[in-house]
Coordinates of C-alpha atoms in Angstrom, one line a residue:
M263 CA 98.1 114.1 46.5
L264 CA 98.3 115.6 50.1
S265 CA 99.7 119.6 49.4
A266 CA 100.5 119.1 53.3
A267 CA 104.2 118.5 54.1
P268 CA 105.6 116.2 56.3
L269 CA 103.0 113.4 56.5
C270 CA 101.7 112.9 59.5
G271 CA 98.4 111.8 60.3
F272 CA 96.0 108.3 59.5
L273 CA 93.7 107.5 57.6
N274 CA 90.5 105.3 57.9
L275 CA 90.9 102.8 55.5
L276 CA 87.3 100.3 54.4
K277 CA 89.8 97.2 53.5
P278 CA 87.6 95.2 50.9
P279 CA 87.7 91.1 51.2
G280 CA 90.3 89.3 49.3
C281 CA 92.4 92.0 49.6
S282 CA 95.9 91.2 52.2
S283 CA 96.2 94.9 55.0
A284 CA 100.0 94.6 53.8
A285 CA 98.4 95.3 50.3
A286 CA 95.8 97.8 50.8
V287 CA 99.1 99.5 52.8
G288 CA 101.5 99.4 49.8
Y289 CA 98.0 100.3 47.3
V290 CA 98.0 104.3 49.8
R291 CA 101.4 104.4 50.2
R292 CA 101.5 105.0 46.5
L293 CA 98.8 107.1 46.3
L294 CA 100.8 109.2 48.4
G295 CA 104.3 109.3 46.5
G296 CA 106.1 106.8 48.6
V297 CA 105.9 108.5 51.5
K298 CA 106.4 105.9 54.3
A299 CA 102.6 103.9 55.6
G300 CA 101.4 101.0 57.7
H301 CA 98.3 100.1 59.4
A302 CA 97.4 99.5 63.2
G303 CA 96.3 95.8 63.0
T304 CA 95.8 93.2 60.5
L305 CA 92.8 92.7 59.2
D306 CA 92.9 89.1 57.5
P307 CA 92.6 88.6 53.9
E308 CA 89.4 87.4 53.0
A309 CA 87.9 90.0 56.2
A310 CA 86.8 93.7 55.3
G311 CA 86.2 96.3 57.2
V312 CA 88.5 99.3 59.2
L313 CA 91.8 99.6 58.6
P314 CA 93.1 101.6 60.8
V315 CA 96.5 103.4 58.1
M316 CA 99.4 105.6 59.4
V317 CA 100.8 107.2 57.7
G318 CA 104.6 109.3 58.3
K319 CA 105.6 110.0 61.8
A320 CA 101.7 109.1 63.5
A321 CA 103.0 105.2 62.7
R322 CA 105.1 106.4 65.8
L323 CA 101.7 106.1 68.0
F324 CA 101.0 102.3 67.1
D325 CA 101.1 101.3 70.7
D326 CA 98.9 104.2 71.2
L327 CA 96.2 102.2 69.5
Q328 CA 97.0 98.9 69.3
D329 CA 96.0 98.5 72.9
K330 CA 92.2 99.9 71.8
E331 CA 88.7 97.9 72.0
K332 CA 87.9 95.9 68.2
A333 CA 84.3 95.3 67.2
Y334 CA 83.6 93.1 64.7
V335 CA 80.6 90.7 63.1
A336 CA 80.8 87.3 61.9
E337 CA 79.3 84.9 61.0
V338 CA 80.0 81.6 62.2
A339 CA 79.4 78.3 60.0
F340 CA 78.7 74.9 62.1
G341 CA 78.6 71.7 60.6
V342 CA 82.4 72.0 59.6
A343 CA 85.8 73.0 60.9
T344 CA 88.6 73.9 59.0
D345 CA 92.5 74.2 59.2
T346 CA 93.1 77.8 59.1
Q347 CA 89.2 77.7 61.6
D348 CA 88.3 80.2 58.3
A349 CA 86.3 79.0 54.7
Q350 CA 89.5 79.3 53.5
G351 CA 91.2 76.1 54.8
R352 CA 91.0 72.6 55.1
A353 CA 88.0 70.4 56.8
I354 CA 89.2 68.8 59.4
A355 CA 86.1 67.9 61.2
V356 CA 82.5 67.4 60.3
G357 CA 79.3 67.0 62.2
D358 CA 75.3 68.1 62.1
R359 CA 74.7 68.4 66.1
Y360 CA 73.8 72.0 65.1
P361 CA 73.3 74.1 67.9
D362 CA 69.8 76.4 68.6
A363 CA 69.8 79.8 68.9
Q364 CA 69.3 79.3 73.1
A365 CA 71.8 76.9 73.1
L366 CA 74.6 79.6 71.6
A367 CA 73.4 81.9 73.3
Q368 CA 74.4 80.5 76.5
A369 CA 77.4 79.0 75.0
L370 CA 78.2 83.0 73.8
R371 CA 78.4 84.2 77.7
A372 CA 80.8 81.0 78.5
F373 CA 83.3 83.2 76.9
E374 CA 82.8 86.2 77.3
G375 CA 86.0 88.3 79.9
E376 CA 89.3 87.4 79.9
Q377 CA 90.5 84.4 79.3
W378 CA 93.8 82.3 76.8
Q379 CA 92.7 82.3 74.1
T380 CA 95.3 79.9 71.8
P381 CA 95.9 81.8 68.3
P382 CA 95.4 79.9 64.9
S383 CA 98.7 77.7 63.9
Y384 CA 97.5 80.2 60.3
S385 CA 98.0 83.8 61.8
A386 CA 100.7 86.2 61.6
V387 CA 101.7 85.2 65.2
K388 CA 105.1 84.9 64.9
Q389 CA 107.9 82.1 66.0
D390 CA 111.0 82.2 65.7
G391 CA 111.6 84.9 63.7
K392 CA 108.7 83.4 61.4
R393 CA 105.4 84.1 61.4
L394 CA 102.9 80.6 61.8
Y395 CA 101.0 80.8 58.8
Q396 CA 104.6 80.9 56.6
L397 CA 105.4 77.5 58.6
A398 CA 102.3 75.8 58.3
R399 CA 102.8 76.6 54.2
A400 CA 106.2 75.0 54.6
G401 CA 104.1 71.5 56.9
V402 CA 106.3 73.0 60.2
E403 CA 104.5 71.8 62.6
A404 CA 103.9 75.2 65.1
Q405 CA 102.0 75.5 68.1
A406 CA 101.1 79.4 69.7
Q407 CA 101.1 79.6 73.3
P408 CA 98.2 80.9 74.6
R409 CA 97.8 84.3 75.4
R410 CA 95.2 86.5 77.6
V411 CA 92.6 88.3 75.7
V412 CA 89.2 90.2 76.4
A413 CA 86.2 89.9 75.1
H414 CA 84.3 92.5 75.9
E415 CA 80.4 91.4 74.8
L416 CA 79.8 88.7 72.4
R417 CA 76.4 88.9 71.0
L418 CA 73.9 86.9 69.0
M419 CA 71.9 88.2 66.4
R420 CA 70.4 86.0 64.4
M421 CA 70.7 83.1 62.9
T422 CA 71.4 82.5 59.5
G423 CA 70.7 79.6 56.5
D424 CA 73.1 76.8 55.1
H425 CA 73.5 76.1 59.8
G426 CA 75.5 80.1 60.2
A427 CA 74.6 82.9 62.7
L428 CA 75.5 85.9 62.9
L429 CA 77.5 87.5 66.5
S430 CA 78.4 90.8 67.6
V431 CA 81.7 90.8 68.6
R432 CA 83.9 93.5 71.8
C433 CA 87.0 92.3 72.4
S434 CA 90.7 93.7 73.4
K435 CA 93.8 93.7 70.7
G436 CA 95.0 89.6 69.7
F437 CA 91.8 88.0 69.9
Y438 CA 91.0 86.1 67.1
V439 CA 87.3 86.1 66.1
R440 CA 88.3 82.3 64.4
T441 CA 89.1 81.2 66.7
L442 CA 86.3 82.2 68.9
C443 CA 84.4 80.1 66.1
H444 CA 86.2 76.8 66.2
D445 CA 85.8 76.7 70.5
L446 CA 82.0 77.9 70.3
G447 CA 81.7 74.3 67.3
R448 CA 83.7 72.4 70.6
A449 CA 82.1 73.8 73.0
L450 CA 78.2 73.0 71.2
G451 CA 80.0 69.6 70.0
C452 CA 79.6 71.2 66.1
P453 CA 82.3 71.3 64.5
A454 CA 82.4 75.1 63.0
H455 CA 84.7 77.5 61.5
L456 CA 84.1 81.6 60.6
R457 CA 82.3 82.0 57.4
F458 CA 82.4 86.1 57.4
L459 CA 84.1 88.7 59.4
L460 CA 83.8 92.4 58.9
R461 CA 85.6 95.0 61.5
T462 CA 83.2 97.4 62.6
Q463 CA 85.4 99.1 64.5
S464 CA 89.1 99.6 65.8
G465 CA 89.8 102.1 69.3
P466 CA 88.9 105.6 67.4
F467 CA 88.1 104.5 64.4
T468 CA 85.0 103.1 63.1
L469 CA 83.0 102.1 59.7
E470 CA 80.8 104.9 59.4
T471 CA 83.6 107.0 59.0
A472 CA 85.7 104.1 57.1
L473 CA 86.5 105.2 53.4
P474 CA 87.3 103.0 50.4
L475 CA 90.0 102.1 48.1
E476 CA 88.4 104.0 45.3
E477 CA 87.6 107.0 47.3
V478 CA 90.7 107.1 48.6
A479 CA 91.9 107.3 45.5
R480 CA 89.4 110.1 43.8
R481 CA 90.5 112.1 47.0
A482 CA 93.8 112.1 46.0
R483 CA 93.6 113.1 42.5
E484 CA 91.5 115.6 43.4
G485 CA 93.8 117.4 45.9
R486 CA 91.2 116.4 48.5
L487 CA 92.4 113.3 50.7
R488 CA 93.3 114.9 54.1
L489 CA 94.9 112.7 57.0
I490 CA 93.2 112.3 59.9
P491 CA 95.4 114.9 62.9
P492 CA 96.7 112.4 65.9
E493 CA 94.8 114.5 68.1
T494 CA 91.6 113.9 66.4
A495 CA 92.0 109.8 66.2
L496 CA 93.4 110.1 70.3
S497 CA 91.1 112.4 70.8
R498 CA 91.2 110.0 74.3
L499 CA 94.8 111.5 75.0
P500 CA 94.5 115.6 76.5
C501 CA 97.0 117.9 74.7
V502 CA 98.7 121.3 76.5
Q503 CA 100.3 124.2 75.5
A504 CA 103.7 124.4 76.3
P505 CA 104.7 127.5 77.8
A506 CA 106.8 129.9 75.8
A507 CA 109.4 130.4 78.6
L508 CA 110.2 126.3 77.9
A509 CA 109.5 126.7 74.1
F510 CA 113.8 125.6 73.1
A511 CA 113.5 122.2 76.0
A512 CA 110.5 121.1 74.2
R513 CA 112.5 121.4 70.9
T514 CA 115.2 120.6 71.6
G515 CA 113.8 117.3 73.4
Q516 CA 115.0 118.4 77.1
T517 CA 114.0 117.1 80.6
M518 CA 111.2 119.9 81.4
P519 CA 110.2 120.2 85.0
W520 CA 106.3 119.0 85.9
R521 CA 105.6 121.8 87.7
A522 CA 104.9 124.0 84.6
F523 CA 102.5 121.2 83.7
A524 CA 101.0 119.6 86.3
P525 CA 97.9 122.6 86.5
L526 CA 97.0 121.6 83.0
L527 CA 96.5 117.9 83.2
P528 CA 94.3 115.1 84.1
P529 CA 95.1 113.9 87.7
E530 CA 96.0 110.8 85.5
A531 CA 98.5 112.3 83.5
A532 CA 100.3 113.0 87.2
Q533 CA 99.9 108.5 87.7
G534 CA 102.3 109.0 83.9
A535 CA 99.5 108.4 81.4
P536 CA 100.6 110.0 78.3
F537 CA 99.6 113.5 76.9
F538 CA 99.8 115.5 73.4
L539 CA 102.2 118.7 73.5
R540 CA 102.1 121.5 71.3
L541 CA 104.0 124.7 70.8
D542 CA 103.4 128.0 68.8
G543 CA 100.6 125.9 67.1
E544 CA 102.0 123.0 66.1
L545 CA 102.5 119.7 67.4
L546 CA 105.6 118.3 68.8
G547 CA 104.5 114.5 70.2
V548 CA 103.6 113.0 73.0
A549 CA 104.7 113.6 76.2
V550 CA 105.0 111.8 79.7
R551 CA 105.7 112.3 83.3
M552 CA 108.9 111.3 84.4
G553 CA 110.6 111.9 88.4
D554 CA 109.6 115.5 88.8
G555 CA 110.3 116.4 85.1
V556 CA 108.3 115.9 81.5
R557 CA 109.9 115.1 78.3
L558 CA 108.7 113.6 74.4
R559 CA 108.2 110.3 74.4
T560 CA 107.5 110.0 70.9
W561 CA 108.0 112.8 68.6
L562 CA 106.1 113.9 65.8
G563 CA 107.3 117.1 65.3
A564 CA 109.2 118.0 61.7

């Protein structure tokens, strides 16, 4: 178990295939004695890889994590399209005009950059308060609305057996790699689906430092499990010490004068960019400029 209290930080979890994101978070929650925990971005049950888990008050930083870039290694399989756009679905189209590496690499270029993408019917997107996959399983026809997403980089790594190809994908939040595979099939005239997915990065969390569930459990039993502090996980945010004269105002959530912080922060903070605020070695939370003042936007203190 962790000895520090209250808990506030992150775990970089290596989610195995066949386990839902909710189940992985539930496992962590039980290990930590029922403390509040949540994941920063769903990973499909059959997918594997990086799943950031927010523990305690760190869950309040969800929006700061969600906007960050994601990276995947994906295998697209040509010849069959499915209703879920992955290997777990029912076949809805077949074809044998399998593309070669040159054609696939060229097609990928058309999907780079900002674009409209329609999430799959079997997804966690909500419609009228229900998840689309819940509606689909109940036999209710539902169509997600197209959304703006960004594919920062799409690269063909190599062709694989059984008419497949391994892709490297760097993208924005909300981007469905399953849908990319499905749309690639349509663009190339050969139905396709996602065969395999590994998330290698989610914002500041990478595959190299992700912990398998078994390792998390072992460290918890041995009392060696340590959370990643918010300042480490979100190191892009500057961190400043509140002046001693403003200690009472900082601890009670009052507005503090911007002029006391301006010399300590980068220029973007003057435009409203968030920053961490500390006091006497304690992390109080995330603050932002509001007019001529500064207020804590997200409270993380004890």
